[in-house]
Amino acid sequence: MPPLPDRTTARLAWTRATLGDDSLMLEPASSDASFRSYWRTRHDGKSWIVMDSPPAQEDPRPWLAIGERLAAAGLHVPAVQATDLVQGFLLIEDLGSRLYLPALNDASADRLYDDAMDALLRMQTQVSCDELPPFDHAMLVRGLETMPEWFLQRHLGHTPDCAEWDVLEAAFDVIIRNALEQPRVFVHRDFHSRNLLIVEHNTPGIVDFQGALAGPVTYDLASLLRDAYIVWPRERVEGWVEIYRQRLLDAGVIGTAVDPKRFLRWFDLTGLHRHVRVLGQFYRLWYRDGKPGYLADVPTVYHYVVSVARSYPELADFVALLERHAKGRDLTQAAGA
């Protein structure tokens, strides 16, 4: 039996056959923290993206199914031209390369976040989360446990003792209870400046939605406004949070009992869950998967964890534990580097 062609050869052959052009070429468009990658090509004056999603590692069907839900609600996700689910190749609309991240500045932020919050409200009010995996207690715990495993133990070389595990578990309980008391909605899960694009019509373009869950109403808002890749003054963030609370109130997603203080606590502690998880995940991507590109963003994530947790007295011991072991360490350098 002849050997199977490698993915580079198979990907190019499939694209040429699909578009009926034996001369076209592919160039890298982007990649993410998974096995998925994206490639750009041009045909008859139009740009296309080929998504390479190896089925054994990254089944493309969830991306297709969730994309259909989002598109049906009028959100701008890449339209699909052709699929090969056996090989894991998809030919999709090219939303361009105008990511939110480089476009965000003091002058543009209100407008860009207003567009993003419009899309988020539509997602939370018009996209069903039925049959999506629940962001339940077990998943919340698993997310938090990446931090002690990969940050404290693997990176800092510290194994928590019994008393420290008590501190971690008490903090995790506060964070988990906060998430579970919120209304359940569609959660994109990575709704931030590297997954939102400025497009000509129906902006923003939205990508990387295949991990969607049914979860807490403030999760995507925290992903957006407490982005690991850009930091805003707390006062400005809290202003945007209140604007979105009013939108949820007007839409009937929350009631008047969810006042600004309660909603801000939901937002803060839900964001804290995300950042505690990401603090472990960024190191896991390096030590386990050999992907060092996220280490430069660790200081921002660590700052979010410490600064937000410090605002809540019940998390004081948690902050002290982290600072005790991270003090004086260069968080951007792999252990032993």
CSV table of C-alpha atoms in Angstrom, one decimal, residues 18-309:
chain,number,residue,atom,x,y,z
A,18,THR,CA,-11.7,22.1,-5.2
A,19,LEU,CA,-11.1,25.4,-7.0
A,20,GLY,CA,-10.2,23.8,-10.3
A,21,ASP,CA,-6.9,25.6,-10.5
A,22,ASP,CA,-3.6,23.6,-10.7
A,23,SER,CA,-1.5,26.7,-10.4
A,24,LEU,CA,-2.7,28.2,-7.1
A,25,MET,CA,-0.5,28.1,-4.0
A,26,LEU,CA,-1.1,28.4,-0.3
A,27,GLU,CA,0.5,30.7,2.2
A,28,PRO,CA,0.1,30.6,6.0
A,29,ALA,CA,-2.7,32.8,7.3
A,30,SER,CA,-2.7,31.9,11.0
A,31,SER,CA,-2.6,29.1,13.5
A,32,ASP,CA,-4.0,28.7,17.0
A,33,ALA,CA,-3.2,26.8,20.2
A,34,SER,CA,-4.6,23.6,18.8
A,35,PHE,CA,-3.6,21.4,15.8
A,36,ARG,CA,-5.7,23.5,13.5
A,37,SER,CA,-4.1,25.8,10.9
A,38,TYR,CA,-5.3,28.3,8.3
A,39,TRP,CA,-3.9,28.9,4.8
A,40,ARG,CA,-4.7,31.7,2.3
A,41,THR,CA,-5.0,31.3,-1.5
A,42,ARG,CA,-6.3,33.4,-4.3
A,43,HIS,CA,-8.5,32.3,-7.2
A,44,ASP,CA,-10.2,34.4,-9.9
A,45,GLY,CA,-9.4,37.6,-8.0
A,46,LYS,CA,-10.9,36.4,-4.8
A,47,SER,CA,-9.1,35.4,-1.6
A,48,TRP,CA,-10.0,32.1,0.3
A,49,ILE,CA,-9.0,30.5,3.5
A,50,VAL,CA,-8.3,26.7,3.8
A,51,MET,CA,-8.8,25.4,7.3
A,52,ASP,CA,-6.7,22.4,8.0
A,53,SER,CA,-8.3,20.5,10.9
A,54,PRO,CA,-6.7,17.1,11.3
A,55,PRO,CA,-9.8,14.9,12.2
A,56,ALA,CA,-7.8,12.7,14.6
A,57,GLN,CA,-6.8,15.8,16.7
A,58,GLU,CA,-9.3,18.5,15.8
A,59,ASP,CA,-12.6,17.2,14.4
A,60,PRO,CA,-14.0,20.0,12.1
A,61,ARG,CA,-17.6,19.1,12.7
A,62,PRO,CA,-18.1,21.1,15.9
A,63,TRP,CA,-16.8,24.2,14.0
A,64,LEU,CA,-19.2,23.6,11.2
A,65,ALA,CA,-22.2,23.0,13.5
A,66,ILE,CA,-21.6,26.0,15.8
A,67,GLY,CA,-20.8,28.2,12.8
A,68,GLU,CA,-24.3,27.4,11.4
A,69,ARG,CA,-25.9,28.5,14.6
A,70,LEU,CA,-24.1,31.8,14.7
A,71,ALA,CA,-24.7,32.5,11.0
A,72,ALA,CA,-28.4,31.7,11.4
A,73,ALA,CA,-28.5,34.5,14.1
A,74,GLY,CA,-27.0,37.0,11.7
A,75,LEU,CA,-23.5,36.9,13.1
A,76,HIS,CA,-20.6,37.2,10.7
A,77,VAL,CA,-18.7,33.9,10.7
A,78,PRO,CA,-16.8,32.6,7.7
A,79,ALA,CA,-19.1,31.2,5.1
A,80,VAL,CA,-18.3,27.6,4.0
A,81,GLN,CA,-17.6,26.9,0.3
A,82,ALA,CA,-16.5,23.3,0.4
A,83,THR,CA,-15.6,20.6,3.0
A,84,ASP,CA,-13.8,17.3,3.1
A,85,LEU,CA,-14.5,15.9,6.6
A,86,VAL,CA,-12.5,12.7,5.9
A,87,GLN,CA,-9.2,14.7,5.4
A,88,GLY,CA,-10.2,17.6,7.6
A,89,PHE,CA,-10.1,20.4,4.9
A,90,LEU,CA,-12.5,23.2,4.6
A,91,LEU,CA,-12.6,26.0,2.1
A,92,ILE,CA,-14.1,29.1,3.8
A,93,GLU,CA,-14.6,32.8,3.4
A,94,ASP,CA,-11.6,35.0,4.0
A,95,LEU,CA,-12.5,37.6,6.6
A,96,GLY,CA,-9.2,39.4,6.1
A,97,SER,CA,-6.5,40.1,8.5
A,98,ARG,CA,-7.7,43.3,10.3
A,99,LEU,CA,-7.7,41.9,13.8
A,100,TYR,CA,-9.1,43.9,16.6
A,101,LEU,CA,-5.9,43.8,18.6
A,102,PRO,CA,-3.7,46.1,16.5
A,103,ALA,CA,-6.7,48.4,15.8
A,104,LEU,CA,-7.6,49.0,19.4
A,105,ASN,CA,-6.4,52.3,20.9
A,106,ASP,CA,-7.8,55.0,23.2
A,107,ALA,CA,-9.7,56.6,20.3
A,108,SER,CA,-11.1,53.4,18.7
A,109,ALA,CA,-11.9,51.3,21.7
A,110,ASP,CA,-15.4,52.6,22.4
A,111,ARG,CA,-16.5,52.0,18.8
A,112,LEU,CA,-14.9,48.6,18.4
A,113,TYR,CA,-16.2,47.3,21.7
A,114,ASP,CA,-19.6,48.7,21.0
A,115,ASP,CA,-19.7,46.6,17.8
A,116,ALA,CA,-18.3,43.6,19.7
A,117,MET,CA,-20.9,43.9,22.5
A,118,ASP,CA,-23.7,44.2,19.9
A,119,ALA,CA,-22.5,40.9,18.5
A,120,LEU,CA,-22.2,39.4,21.9
A,121,LEU,CA,-25.7,40.4,22.9
A,122,ARG,CA,-27.1,38.8,19.7
A,123,MET,CA,-25.1,35.7,20.5
A,124,GLN,CA,-26.4,35.5,24.0
A,125,THR,CA,-30.1,36.2,23.1
A,126,GLN,CA,-30.5,34.6,19.6
A,127,VAL,CA,-28.1,31.6,19.5
A,128,SER,CA,-29.3,28.5,21.3
A,129,CYS,CA,-27.0,26.8,23.7
A,130,ASP,CA,-29.1,23.6,23.7
A,131,GLU,CA,-27.0,20.5,23.4
A,132,LEU,CA,-23.7,22.3,23.9
A,133,PRO,CA,-21.4,20.9,26.6
A,134,PRO,CA,-22.3,22.6,29.9
A,135,PHE,CA,-19.8,24.8,31.7
A,136,ASP,CA,-20.6,22.8,34.8
A,137,HIS,CA,-18.9,22.3,38.1
A,138,ALA,CA,-16.6,19.6,36.8
A,139,MET,CA,-15.4,21.7,33.9
A,140,LEU,CA,-14.9,24.7,36.1
A,141,VAL,CA,-12.7,22.7,38.4
A,142,ARG,CA,-10.7,21.2,35.6
A,143,GLY,CA,-10.0,24.6,34.3
A,144,LEU,CA,-8.7,26.0,37.6
A,145,GLU,CA,-6.5,22.9,38.3
A,146,THR,CA,-4.3,23.7,35.3
A,147,MET,CA,-2.8,26.6,37.3
A,148,PRO,CA,-1.3,24.7,40.3
A,149,GLU,CA,-0.2,21.8,38.0
A,150,TRP,CA,1.5,23.9,35.3
A,151,PHE,CA,2.3,27.2,36.9
A,152,LEU,CA,3.1,26.4,40.5
A,153,GLN,CA,4.5,22.9,40.1
A,154,ARG,CA,5.9,22.7,36.6
A,155,HIS,CA,7.1,26.2,36.1
A,156,LEU,CA,7.9,27.5,39.6
A,157,GLY,CA,8.9,24.1,40.9
A,158,HIS,CA,6.7,24.3,44.0
A,159,THR,CA,4.3,21.6,45.1
A,160,PRO,CA,1.7,23.1,47.5
A,161,ASP,CA,1.5,21.6,50.9
A,162,CYS,CA,-1.8,20.7,52.6
A,163,ALA,CA,-2.4,24.1,54.0
A,164,GLU,CA,-1.8,25.7,50.6
A,165,TRP,CA,-4.1,23.2,48.9
A,166,ASP,CA,-6.8,24.3,51.4
A,167,VAL,CA,-6.2,28.0,50.4
A,168,LEU,CA,-6.4,27.0,46.7
A,169,GLU,CA,-9.6,25.0,47.2
A,170,ALA,CA,-11.3,27.7,49.2
A,171,ALA,CA,-10.5,30.3,46.5
A,172,PHE,CA,-11.6,28.0,43.7
A,173,ASP,CA,-14.9,27.4,45.6
A,174,VAL,CA,-15.6,31.2,45.6
A,175,ILE,CA,-14.9,31.4,41.9
A,176,ILE,CA,-17.0,28.3,41.0
A,177,ARG,CA,-20.0,29.4,43.0
A,178,ASN,CA,-19.9,32.8,41.3
A,179,ALA,CA,-20.0,31.2,37.9
A,180,LEU,CA,-22.7,28.7,38.7
A,181,GLU,CA,-25.2,31.4,40.0
A,182,GLN,CA,-25.3,33.2,36.7
A,183,PRO,CA,-27.8,32.8,33.8
A,184,ARG,CA,-26.7,30.2,31.3
A,185,VAL,CA,-26.1,31.4,27.7
A,186,PHE,CA,-24.1,30.6,24.6
A,187,VAL,CA,-20.4,31.1,25.5
A,188,HIS,CA,-18.0,31.5,22.6
A,189,ARG,CA,-15.2,30.9,25.1
A,190,ASP,CA,-12.4,32.9,23.4
A,191,PHE,CA,-14.3,36.1,22.5
A,192,HIS,CA,-11.3,38.5,22.4
A,193,SER,CA,-9.2,40.7,20.2
A,194,ARG,CA,-7.3,38.0,18.3
A,195,ASN,CA,-10.6,36.3,17.3
A,196,LEU,CA,-12.5,39.4,16.2
A,197,LEU,CA,-11.9,41.0,12.9
A,198,ILE,CA,-12.9,44.4,11.4
A,199,VAL,CA,-14.8,43.6,8.2
A,200,GLU,CA,-16.6,45.7,5.6
A,201,HIS,CA,-20.1,44.4,6.3
A,202,ASN,CA,-21.7,43.1,9.6
A,203,THR,CA,-18.6,43.7,11.7
A,204,PRO,CA,-17.0,42.1,13.6
A,205,GLY,CA,-16.1,38.9,11.9
A,206,ILE,CA,-15.9,36.1,14.5
A,207,VAL,CA,-13.6,33.1,14.4
A,208,ASP,CA,-12.4,30.3,16.7
A,209,PHE,CA,-15.8,29.4,18.1
A,210,GLN,CA,-15.6,25.6,17.9
A,211,GLY,CA,-15.2,25.3,21.7
A,212,ALA,CA,-18.5,26.9,22.5
A,213,LEU,CA,-20.3,25.9,25.7
A,214,ALA,CA,-23.5,26.7,27.7
A,215,GLY,CA,-22.1,28.8,30.5
A,216,PRO,CA,-22.1,32.0,32.6
A,217,VAL,CA,-23.4,35.2,31.1
A,218,THR,CA,-20.3,37.2,31.9
A,219,TYR,CA,-17.7,34.8,30.6
A,220,ASP,CA,-17.4,36.2,27.1
A,221,LEU,CA,-17.6,39.8,28.3
A,222,ALA,CA,-14.6,39.1,30.6
A,223,SER,CA,-12.8,37.5,27.7
A,224,LEU,CA,-13.4,40.7,25.7
A,225,LEU,CA,-12.7,43.4,28.2
A,226,ARG,CA,-10.0,41.6,30.3
A,227,ASP,CA,-8.2,40.4,27.2
A,228,ALA,CA,-4.8,38.7,27.8
A,229,TYR,CA,-3.3,40.7,24.9
A,230,ILE,CA,-4.4,44.3,25.8
A,231,VAL,CA,-5.0,46.1,29.1
A,232,TRP,CA,-7.3,49.0,29.9
A,233,PRO,CA,-7.7,51.1,33.0
A,234,ARG,CA,-10.1,49.5,35.5
A,235,GLU,CA,-12.4,52.5,35.5
A,236,ARG,CA,-12.8,52.2,31.7
A,237,VAL,CA,-13.4,48.5,31.9
A,238,GLU,CA,-16.1,49.0,34.6
A,239,GLY,CA,-17.8,51.6,32.4
A,240,TRP,CA,-18.1,49.1,29.5
A,241,VAL,CA,-19.3,46.4,32.0
A,242,GLU,CA,-22.1,48.7,33.2
A,243,ILE,CA,-23.1,49.5,29.6
A,244,TYR,CA,-23.4,45.8,28.9
A,245,ARG,CA,-25.3,45.1,32.1
A,246,GLN,CA,-27.9,47.7,30.9
A,247,ARG,CA,-28.2,45.9,27.6
A,248,LEU,CA,-28.8,42.5,29.3
A,249,LEU,CA,-31.4,44.2,31.5
A,250,ASP,CA,-33.2,45.7,28.5
A,251,ALA,CA,-33.1,42.3,26.7
A,252,GLY,CA,-34.6,40.5,29.8
A,253,VAL,CA,-31.5,38.3,30.2
A,254,ILE,CA,-31.1,39.5,33.8
A,255,GLY,CA,-33.5,41.2,36.2
A,256,THR,CA,-33.2,44.3,38.3
A,257,ALA,CA,-31.9,42.3,41.2
A,258,VAL,CA,-28.6,42.1,39.4
A,259,ASP,CA,-27.4,45.6,40.3
A,260,PRO,CA,-24.1,47.1,39.2
A,261,LYS,CA,-22.2,45.7,42.2
A,262,ARG,CA,-23.5,42.2,41.8
A,263,PHE,CA,-22.9,42.2,38.1
A,264,LEU,CA,-19.3,43.5,38.5
A,265,ARG,CA,-18.6,40.7,41.0
A,266,TRP,CA,-19.9,38.2,38.4
A,267,PHE,CA,-17.7,39.7,35.8
A,268,ASP,CA,-14.6,40.0,38.0
A,269,LEU,CA,-14.7,36.5,39.4
A,270,THR,CA,-15.7,34.9,36.1
A,271,GLY,CA,-12.7,36.7,34.5
A,272,LEU,CA,-10.6,35.4,37.3
A,273,HIS,CA,-11.6,31.8,36.5
A,274,ARG,CA,-10.6,32.4,32.9
A,275,HIS,CA,-7.2,33.9,33.9
A,276,VAL,CA,-6.3,31.3,36.5
A,277,ARG,CA,-7.0,28.7,33.8
A,278,VAL,CA,-5.0,30.6,31.2
A,279,LEU,CA,-2.1,31.1,33.6
A,280,GLY,CA,-1.7,27.3,33.7
A,281,GLN,CA,-2.6,26.8,30.0
A,282,PHE,CA,0.0,29.1,28.6
A,283,TYR,CA,2.7,27.1,30.5
A,284,ARG,CA,1.2,23.8,29.4
A,285,LEU,CA,1.4,25.0,25.8
A,286,TRP,CA,5.1,25.5,26.3
A,287,TYR,CA,6.1,22.5,28.5
A,288,ARG,CA,3.8,19.9,27.0
A,289,ASP,CA,3.2,21.1,23.5
A,290,GLY,CA,6.4,23.1,22.7
A,291,LYS,CA,4.6,26.3,21.9
A,292,PRO,CA,6.5,29.2,23.5
A,293,GLY,CA,4.6,32.0,21.8
A,294,TYR,CA,2.2,32.6,24.7
A,295,LEU,CA,4.9,33.1,27.4
A,296,ALA,CA,5.2,36.8,26.6
A,297,ASP,CA,1.6,37.3,27.6
A,298,VAL,CA,1.9,35.6,31.0
A,299,PRO,CA,2.7,38.8,32.9
A,300,THR,CA,-0.6,40.4,31.8
A,301,VAL,CA,-2.6,37.3,32.8
A,302,TYR,CA,-0.7,37.1,36.2
A,303,HIS,CA,-1.5,40.8,36.8
A,304,TYR,CA,-5.2,40.2,36.1
A,305,VAL,CA,-5.3,37.3,38.5
A,306,VAL,CA,-3.5,39.1,41.4
A,307,SER,CA,-5.1,42.5,40.9
A,308,VAL,CA,-8.7,41.2,40.6
A,309,ALA,CA,-8.3,38.7,43.4
